[in-house]
RNA sequence: GCGAGAGUGGCGGAAUUGGCAGACGCGCGAGACUUAGGAUCUCGUGGGCAACCGUGGGGGUUCAAAUCCCCCCUCUCGCACCA
């Protein structure tokens, strides 16, 4: 199971996750498999640091206390973990290997530093990776993400883009939608780069390079668009009357936060630079625009615009009165430019090229191939593959994480900390003010260290690593958790890896699950494991949900704040206005629909808590919490208990029927025979249900039938 | 818009390869036991008085369809100006 963040206490999502994992582990053990069922703690992260700022508790103390408490809770749940292999990522014994991997990746140019525009969460006061921005907001705190220019460390996950994509096809034990999400995130497109010469060449600047997957439409390119961030913009507009309008657009766009910039329905906007390029196929002079929808990070940051066959360009051309030139004809309904009310975005089919010189008459696929070859032989372009995936920015301007093992020396520049000096231990005594730069940059005593090359004082890197680095290889560490010689002992990893069954929430579909795949491949290439993929089978369990209640004046209400009943309607306990039963939503503190497992276990016991988590819904679906449903499970367990107490003495169960079972059975009364048949039918059913898609709910139903019978 | 998935009683959900639709649980109804019951146990519970009708809607294949095929509708989740 995915290891938890030690937030303080376990929640129902954990209970469900670990109940599922526990059944599978026990089942496999009982079937004779050698099962590794470990548990650990994803122990670095921001909440610990916030606790330090708010309550004055050191992150380390806060984290350790939480681990202690939650470990006890898990033990009380009766889960079958091998606690001898426990790992906590905040321990130097663990994170020194993060640093070691970092150094190895640095050696291989898989870790590098560059200045770039990064996602900045103003509330967490740190940088976020692209994967950690959801809908323009921070994945953790929901604050609107802004952009910032910073020097940052990156992992070169793009080096593995091709393999990460290709080997998804082999992950047949993963849910299709997770694979689809990763496929889309990696986003491979095959196309060509084409150089469009400037009509009036500029000193120091060559042609404008564009990327397209629709080179077949190139005769229809009637203008070009540049991303507002493009370095070409300023030289192109310098000294022209259009300069002011362009600068205004660029300034406005760059001020917008990510949520607004990436909104799909955002109005298309542009400004003409005053400059022209030459379409290398039609030789026409085409205007160069700056457009708000062109992404600087993708492709070359510049596009050829084909209004007749691209809806965005079509809208843009109409708004700014730019000519439309049809180059692909619809075989079933003849098109002509003045009568088009949308772009004709034809794919391969009966469509044929028109107005395209020697390429006219070709099908789309033929034209793509012929035009790509033409561009290559003429030397003004080449076939290219583009990925949506960006490199993984791992620098975080926070304290509670793995220090990045790098030094900045006046004389020698950027110098890695030697392997023998690892770990670079987090200094304990730092100020937690919540203001200004990261606590580490204020830790004066720690900040300076001798340069490994020239021995003069150098300054330590004060950024720490993204916590997703910690969780990218912990499953490998479980194989040899105590090793102080190596991050992973290859022989242990060879025995256990890959993980046969991994279980966790779907929210990590393109975060943890992509990073872990990347790390596994890097670690394989370092020779520590032979596994190509970390997780053979993936079970993404659904959320635990519950209904909510909201009063117009008093906000979200706890069940205890309600008066009335389901039948007569609920009222707010504060003001007596009637309250609708709200949506069924994921349990969350803010919605006040959380059920605390602690309370559940105290009332009904751990068995009931686990049983209900497994019975109420199949594991991959959302589980709606129901207090009466829990009671049903409790009743069932009590019934089993009473039944066994009652039957045991009467039937002598367990007294060794086995040696001559068949013979004995022939002689005993038929109810006993019936019972034995029922027992074996149930064993078969439960076995089948677990083997087939982990249908715990029906397996439990079979056990209930058995008891009823 | 693209991708993945779902639609079955009052509710959560079963139905494994096309073979008795609604297992199991909740809820509800009746009864037993009990000073009492919000404990426990027993029985009943898709709709309709009935003939019959019933798996989002409409067509089809088949001896037989929740399941397979075609068209449509609705919902959930993910991605979303990626050139």
Short mmCIF file of N, CA and C (backbone and C1' of nucleotides) in Angstrom, two decimals, chain A residues 177 181 184 189 211-213 262 266 268 293-295 298 303 312 388 615-616 618 628 635 639 642 685 697-698 701 704-705 708, chain B residues 3-7 11-17 23-29 39-42 76-83:
data_model
loop_
_atom_site.label_atom_id
_atom_site.label_comp_id
_atom_site.label_asym_id
_atom_site.label_seq_id
_atom_site.Cartn_x
_atom_site.Cartn_y
_atom_site.Cartn_z
N UNK A 177 -7.57 3.86 -17.17
CA UNK A 177 -7.64 5.32 -17.10
C UNK A 177 -6.37 5.93 -16.53
N UNK A 181 -4.15 8.57 -18.58
CA UNK A 181 -3.76 9.85 -18.01
C UNK A 181 -2.26 10.07 -18.18
N UNK A 184 -1.38 10.74 -21.86
CA UNK A 184 -1.71 12.10 -22.23
C UNK A 184 -0.74 13.09 -21.60
N UNK A 189 3.89 13.91 -29.73
CA UNK A 189 3.38 14.25 -31.07
C UNK A 189 4.50 14.17 -32.08
N UNK A 211 6.91 24.43 -35.01
CA UNK A 211 6.62 22.99 -34.98
C UNK A 211 5.18 22.77 -35.39
N UNK A 212 4.97 21.77 -36.25
CA UNK A 212 3.59 21.45 -36.62
C UNK A 212 3.43 19.96 -36.80
N UNK A 213 2.21 19.49 -36.50
CA UNK A 213 1.89 18.09 -36.84
C UNK A 213 1.05 18.06 -38.12
N UNK A 262 -4.65 29.41 -18.72
CA UNK A 262 -4.89 28.12 -19.36
C UNK A 262 -6.37 27.79 -19.51
N UNK A 266 -10.81 30.99 -22.85
CA UNK A 266 -10.24 32.31 -22.82
C UNK A 266 -10.30 32.96 -24.21
N UNK A 268 -9.43 34.68 -27.49
CA UNK A 268 -8.16 34.76 -28.23
C UNK A 268 -7.82 36.22 -28.49
N UNK A 293 -2.58 32.63 -27.00
CA UNK A 293 -2.80 31.18 -26.80
C UNK A 293 -1.59 30.34 -27.22
N UNK A 294 -0.55 30.99 -27.72
CA UNK A 294 0.63 30.22 -28.11
C UNK A 294 1.52 30.04 -26.89
N UNK A 295 1.87 28.77 -26.63
CA UNK A 295 2.62 28.43 -25.42
C UNK A 295 4.11 28.47 -25.70
N UNK A 298 5.96 24.93 -25.20
CA UNK A 298 5.71 23.78 -26.05
C UNK A 298 6.25 24.03 -27.46
N UNK A 303 4.20 29.36 -34.02
CA UNK A 303 3.41 28.47 -34.88
C UNK A 303 3.16 29.11 -36.23
N UNK A 312 -8.57 27.40 -33.75
CA UNK A 312 -8.03 28.56 -33.02
C UNK A 312 -7.58 29.63 -33.99
N UNK A 388 4.88 16.69 -24.43
CA UNK A 388 4.23 17.65 -23.54
C UNK A 388 4.94 17.65 -22.19
N UNK A 615 -16.79 -4.33 2.58
CA UNK A 615 -18.09 -4.86 2.19
C UNK A 615 -18.95 -3.85 1.43
N UNK A 616 -18.82 -2.58 1.79
CA UNK A 616 -19.81 -1.61 1.31
C UNK A 616 -19.70 -1.30 -0.18
N UNK A 618 -17.19 -2.32 -4.07
CA UNK A 618 -15.97 -2.91 -4.63
C UNK A 618 -14.81 -1.91 -4.44
N UNK A 628 -25.54 2.96 9.61
CA UNK A 628 -26.36 1.75 9.78
C UNK A 628 -25.67 0.56 9.09
N UNK A 635 -23.15 -6.50 13.59
CA UNK A 635 -24.12 -7.56 13.90
C UNK A 635 -23.66 -8.89 13.33
N UNK A 639 -22.80 -12.28 15.25
CA UNK A 639 -23.54 -13.51 14.93
C UNK A 639 -22.56 -14.66 14.70
N UNK A 642 -21.28 -15.83 18.11
CA UNK A 642 -22.25 -16.62 18.86
C UNK A 642 -22.42 -17.99 18.22
N UNK A 685 -15.98 -19.98 -3.39
CA UNK A 685 -16.52 -18.68 -3.80
C UNK A 685 -15.59 -17.54 -3.33
N UNK A 697 -16.35 -7.52 -1.54
CA UNK A 697 -17.74 -7.36 -1.13
C UNK A 697 -18.55 -8.63 -1.36
N UNK A 698 -18.31 -9.30 -2.50
CA UNK A 698 -19.08 -10.52 -2.75
C UNK A 698 -18.51 -11.71 -1.96
N UNK A 701 -20.19 -11.33 1.23
CA UNK A 701 -21.59 -11.74 1.08
C UNK A 701 -21.71 -13.26 1.14
N UNK A 704 -21.51 -14.37 4.62
CA UNK A 704 -22.77 -14.10 5.31
C UNK A 704 -23.80 -15.17 4.99
N UNK A 705 -23.85 -15.56 3.70
CA UNK A 705 -24.76 -16.62 3.29
C UNK A 705 -24.44 -17.91 4.02
N UNK A 708 -25.69 -17.61 7.45
CA UNK A 708 -27.15 -17.69 7.45
C UNK A 708 -27.63 -19.11 7.23
P G B 3 -11.69 10.45 -27.98
"O5'" G B 3 -11.06 10.04 -26.58
"C5'" G B 3 -9.69 9.69 -26.50
"C4'" G B 3 -9.30 9.47 -25.07
"C3'" G B 3 -10.14 8.45 -24.31
"O3'" G B 3 -9.78 7.13 -24.59
"C1'" G B 3 -9.85 10.37 -22.98
P A B 4 -10.88 5.98 -24.42
"O5'" A B 4 -11.02 5.87 -22.83
"C5'" A B 4 -10.00 5.25 -22.07
"C4'" A B 4 -10.34 5.32 -20.60
"C3'" A B 4 -11.60 4.57 -20.18
"O3'" A B 4 -11.38 3.18 -20.03
"C1'" A B 4 -11.61 6.72 -19.22
P G B 5 -12.60 2.18 -20.36
"O5'" G B 5 -13.74 2.58 -19.32
"C5'" G B 5 -13.76 2.01 -18.02
"C4'" G B 5 -14.64 2.79 -17.08
"C3'" G B 5 -16.12 2.45 -17.08
"O3'" G B 5 -16.40 1.21 -16.46
"C1'" G B 5 -15.83 4.78 -16.85
P A B 6 -17.76 0.43 -16.88
"O5'" A B 6 -18.89 1.28 -16.15
"C5'" A B 6 -18.97 1.30 -14.72
"C4'" A B 6 -20.00 2.30 -14.28
"C3'" A B 6 -21.44 2.03 -14.69
"O3'" A B 6 -22.06 1.08 -13.86
"C1'" A B 6 -20.92 4.30 -15.07
P G B 7 -23.37 0.27 -14.43
"O5'" G B 7 -24.51 1.37 -14.43
"C5'" G B 7 -25.08 1.82 -13.21
"C4'" G B 7 -26.03 2.97 -13.50
"C3'" G B 7 -27.44 2.52 -13.91
"O3'" G B 7 -28.42 3.26 -13.19
"C1'" G B 7 -26.53 4.03 -15.52
P C B 11 -33.51 4.02 -4.80
"O5'" C B 11 -32.43 3.93 -3.64
"C5'" C B 11 -31.89 5.09 -3.04
"C4'" C B 11 -30.86 4.71 -2.02
"C3'" C B 11 -29.71 3.85 -2.53
"O3'" C B 11 -28.72 4.61 -3.18
"C1'" C B 11 -30.54 2.92 -0.53
P G B 12 -27.81 3.91 -4.30
"O5'" G B 12 -26.79 3.05 -3.45
"C5'" G B 12 -25.90 3.68 -2.53
"C4'" G B 12 -25.04 2.65 -1.87
"C3'" G B 12 -24.33 1.70 -2.82
"O3'" G B 12 -23.18 2.29 -3.38
"C1'" G B 12 -25.29 0.47 -1.04
P G B 13 -22.61 1.80 -4.77
"O5'" G B 13 -22.70 0.23 -4.52
"C5'" G B 13 -22.40 -0.75 -5.48
"C4'" G B 13 -22.66 -2.07 -4.81
"C3'" G B 13 -22.75 -3.23 -5.76
"O3'" G B 13 -21.45 -3.80 -5.89
"C1'" G B 13 -24.69 -3.17 -4.44
P A B 14 -21.10 -4.62 -7.15
"O5'" A B 14 -21.63 -6.01 -6.65
"C5'" A B 14 -22.53 -6.68 -7.45
"C4'" A B 14 -22.84 -8.00 -6.86
"C3'" A B 14 -22.89 -9.07 -7.94
"O3'" A B 14 -21.67 -9.75 -8.00
"C1'" A B 14 -24.98 -8.92 -6.84
P A B 15 -20.99 -9.87 -9.44
"O5'" A B 15 -22.06 -10.70 -10.27
"C5'" A B 15 -22.38 -12.03 -9.88
"C4'" A B 15 -23.56 -12.51 -10.67
"C3'" A B 15 -23.46 -12.27 -12.18
"O3'" A B 15 -22.66 -13.25 -12.79
"C1'" A B 15 -25.59 -11.63 -11.40
P U B 16 -22.00 -12.99 -14.18
"O5'" U B 16 -20.52 -12.73 -13.70
"C5'" U B 16 -19.52 -12.24 -14.59
"C4'" U B 16 -18.30 -13.12 -14.57
"C3'" U B 16 -18.43 -14.41 -15.37
"O3'" U B 16 -17.17 -14.69 -15.98
"C1'" U B 16 -17.88 -14.93 -13.16
P U B 17 -16.71 -13.94 -17.27
"O5'" U B 17 -17.33 -14.81 -18.44
"C5'" U B 17 -17.00 -14.46 -19.79
"C4'" U B 17 -17.79 -15.32 -20.73
"C3'" U B 17 -19.30 -15.30 -20.50
"O3'" U B 17 -19.96 -15.33 -21.76
"C1'" U B 17 -18.50 -17.52 -20.35
P A B 23 -31.87 -10.52 -3.58
"O5'" A B 23 -30.84 -11.56 -2.96
"C5'" A B 23 -30.75 -12.87 -3.49
"C4'" A B 23 -29.32 -13.37 -3.42
"C3'" A B 23 -28.58 -13.04 -2.12
"O3'" A B 23 -28.87 -13.98 -1.11
"C1'" A B 23 -27.22 -12.49 -3.97
P C B 24 -29.44 -13.51 0.28
"O5'" C B 24 -28.28 -12.59 0.82
"C5'" C B 24 -27.04 -13.13 1.24
"C4'" C B 24 -26.07 -12.02 1.54
"C3'" C B 24 -26.62 -10.90 2.40
"O3'" C B 24 -26.62 -11.22 3.77
"C1'" C B 24 -25.52 -9.96 0.55
P G B 25 -27.77 -10.70 4.73
"O5'" G B 25 -27.40 -9.16 4.84
"C5'" G B 25 -26.20 -8.77 5.50
"C4'" G B 25 -25.96 -7.31 5.28
"C3'" G B 25 -27.08 -6.37 5.72
"O3'" G B 25 -27.10 -6.17 7.12
"C1'" G B 25 -26.29 -5.72 3.60
P C B 26 -28.46 -5.78 7.83
"O5'" C B 26 -28.70 -4.30 7.30
"C5'" C B 26 -27.83 -3.25 7.69
"C4'" C B 26 -28.19 -1.98 6.98
"C3'" C B 26 -29.59 -1.44 7.25
"O3'" C B 26 -29.65 -0.76 8.50
"C1'" C B 26 -29.16 -1.35 4.94
P G B 27 -30.96 -0.89 9.40
"O5'" G B 27 -32.08 -0.23 8.48
"C5'" G B 27 -32.05 1.18 8.22
"C4'" G B 27 -33.11 1.51 7.20
"C3'" G B 27 -34.53 1.09 7.56
"O3'" G B 27 -35.16 2.05 8.41
"C1'" G B 27 -34.06 0.40 5.36
P C B 28 -36.18 1.54 9.50
"O5'" C B 28 -37.41 1.01 8.65
"C5'" C B 28 -38.16 1.89 7.82
"C4'" C B 28 -39.11 1.10 6.96
"C3'" C B 28 -40.03 0.14 7.71
"O3'" C B 28 -41.13 0.82 8.30
"C1'" C B 28 -39.10 -0.97 5.87
P G B 29 -41.72 0.26 9.70
"O5'" G B 29 -42.55 -1.04 9.25
"C5'" G B 29 -43.66 -0.90 8.38
"C4'" G B 29 -44.22 -2.26 8.04
"C3'" G B 29 -44.48 -3.18 9.24
"O3'" G B 29 -45.69 -2.86 9.90
"C1'" G B 29 -43.37 -4.39 7.53
P A B 39 -31.75 -2.71 18.03
"O5'" A B 39 -31.22 -3.62 19.23
"C5'" A B 39 -29.94 -3.34 19.81
"C4'" A B 39 -29.45 -4.56 20.57
"C3'" A B 39 -29.59 -5.89 19.84
"O3'" A B 39 -28.50 -6.12 18.96
"C1'" A B 39 -30.44 -6.10 22.02
P U B 40 -28.77 -6.85 17.57
"O5'" U B 40 -29.33 -8.27 18.01
"C5'" U B 40 -28.47 -9.23 18.62
"C4'" U B 40 -29.26 -10.44 19.03
"C3'" U B 40 -30.06 -11.11 17.91
"O3'" U B 40 -29.25 -11.96 17.12
"C1'" U B 40 -31.44 -10.86 19.80
P C B 41 -29.59 -12.14 15.57
"O5'" C B 41 -30.85 -13.10 15.62
"C5'" C B 41 -30.72 -14.42 16.15
"C4'" C B 41 -32.08 -15.04 16.29
"C3'" C B 41 -32.91 -15.08 15.02
"O3'" C B 41 -32.54 -16.15 14.17
"C1'" C B 41 -34.24 -14.31 16.80
P U B 42 -32.75 -16.05 12.63
"O5'" U B 42 -34.32 -16.27 12.46
"C5'" U B 42 -34.93 -17.49 12.82
"C4'" U B 42 -36.41 -17.41 12.59
"C3'" U B 42 -36.82 -16.90 11.23
"O3'" U B 42 -36.77 -17.91 10.24
"C1'" U B 42 -38.09 -15.78 12.89
P U B 76 -22.17 15.10 -12.97
"O5'" U B 76 -21.07 14.02 -12.58
"C5'" U B 76 -21.16 13.30 -11.36
"C4'" U B 76 -20.06 12.27 -11.29
"C3'" U B 76 -18.67 12.80 -11.60
"O3'" U B 76 -18.11 13.47 -10.49
"C1'" U B 76 -19.01 10.78 -12.76
P C B 77 -17.08 14.68 -10.75
"O5'" C B 77 -15.76 13.89 -11.20
"C5'" C B 77 -15.12 12.99 -10.29
"C4'" C B 77 -14.06 12.22 -11.03
"C3'" C B 77 -13.05 13.06 -11.79
"O3'" C B 77 -12.07 13.63 -10.96
"C1'" C B 77 -13.78 11.30 -13.17
P G B 78 -11.43 15.06 -11.33
"O5'" G B 78 -10.42 14.67 -12.49
"C5'" G B 78 -9.36 13.78 -12.23
"C4'" G B 78 -8.71 13.40 -13.52
"C3'" G B 78 -8.24 14.56 -14.39
"O3'" G B 78 -7.04 15.12 -13.94
"C1'" G B 78 -9.37 13.00 -15.74
P C B 79 -6.79 16.69 -14.14
"O5'" C B 79 -6.56 16.79 -15.70
"C5'" C B 79 -5.44 16.16 -16.29
"C4'" C B 79 -5.52 16.29 -17.79
"C3'" C B 79 -5.65 17.71 -18.32
"O3'" C B 79 -4.43 18.42 -18.30
"C1'" C B 79 -7.16 16.32 -19.45
P A B 80 -4.49 19.99 -17.88
"O5'" A B 80 -5.30 20.65 -19.07
"C5'" A B 80 -4.76 20.60 -20.35
"C4'" A B 80 -5.85 20.76 -21.36
"C3'" A B 80 -6.31 22.18 -21.62
"O3'" A B 80 -5.34 22.83 -22.40
"C1'" A B 80 -8.14 20.69 -21.68
P C B 81 -5.34 24.42 -22.46
"O5'" C B 81 -4.87 24.41 -23.99
"C5'" C B 81 -5.50 23.53 -24.89
"C4'" C B 81 -5.75 24.27 -26.20
"C3'" C B 81 -4.46 24.60 -26.91
"O3'" C B 81 -4.57 24.24 -28.27
"C1'" C B 81 -5.83 26.51 -26.67
P C B 82 -4.46 22.73 -28.72
"O5'" C B 82 -2.96 22.41 -28.28
"C5'" C B 82 -1.86 22.91 -29.05
"C4'" C B 82 -0.74 21.91 -28.91
"C3'" C B 82 -1.29 20.48 -28.68
"O3'" C B 82 -1.03 19.57 -29.74
"C1'" C B 82 0.10 21.17 -26.82
P A B 83 -0.22 19.00 -30.55
"O5'" A B 83 -0.54 19.90 -31.82
"C5'" A B 83 0.51 20.28 -32.66
"C4'" A B 83 0.07 21.50 -33.42
"C3'" A B 83 1.20 22.16 -34.22
"O3'" A B 83 1.34 21.54 -35.49
"C1'" A B 83 0.12 23.78 -32.92
#
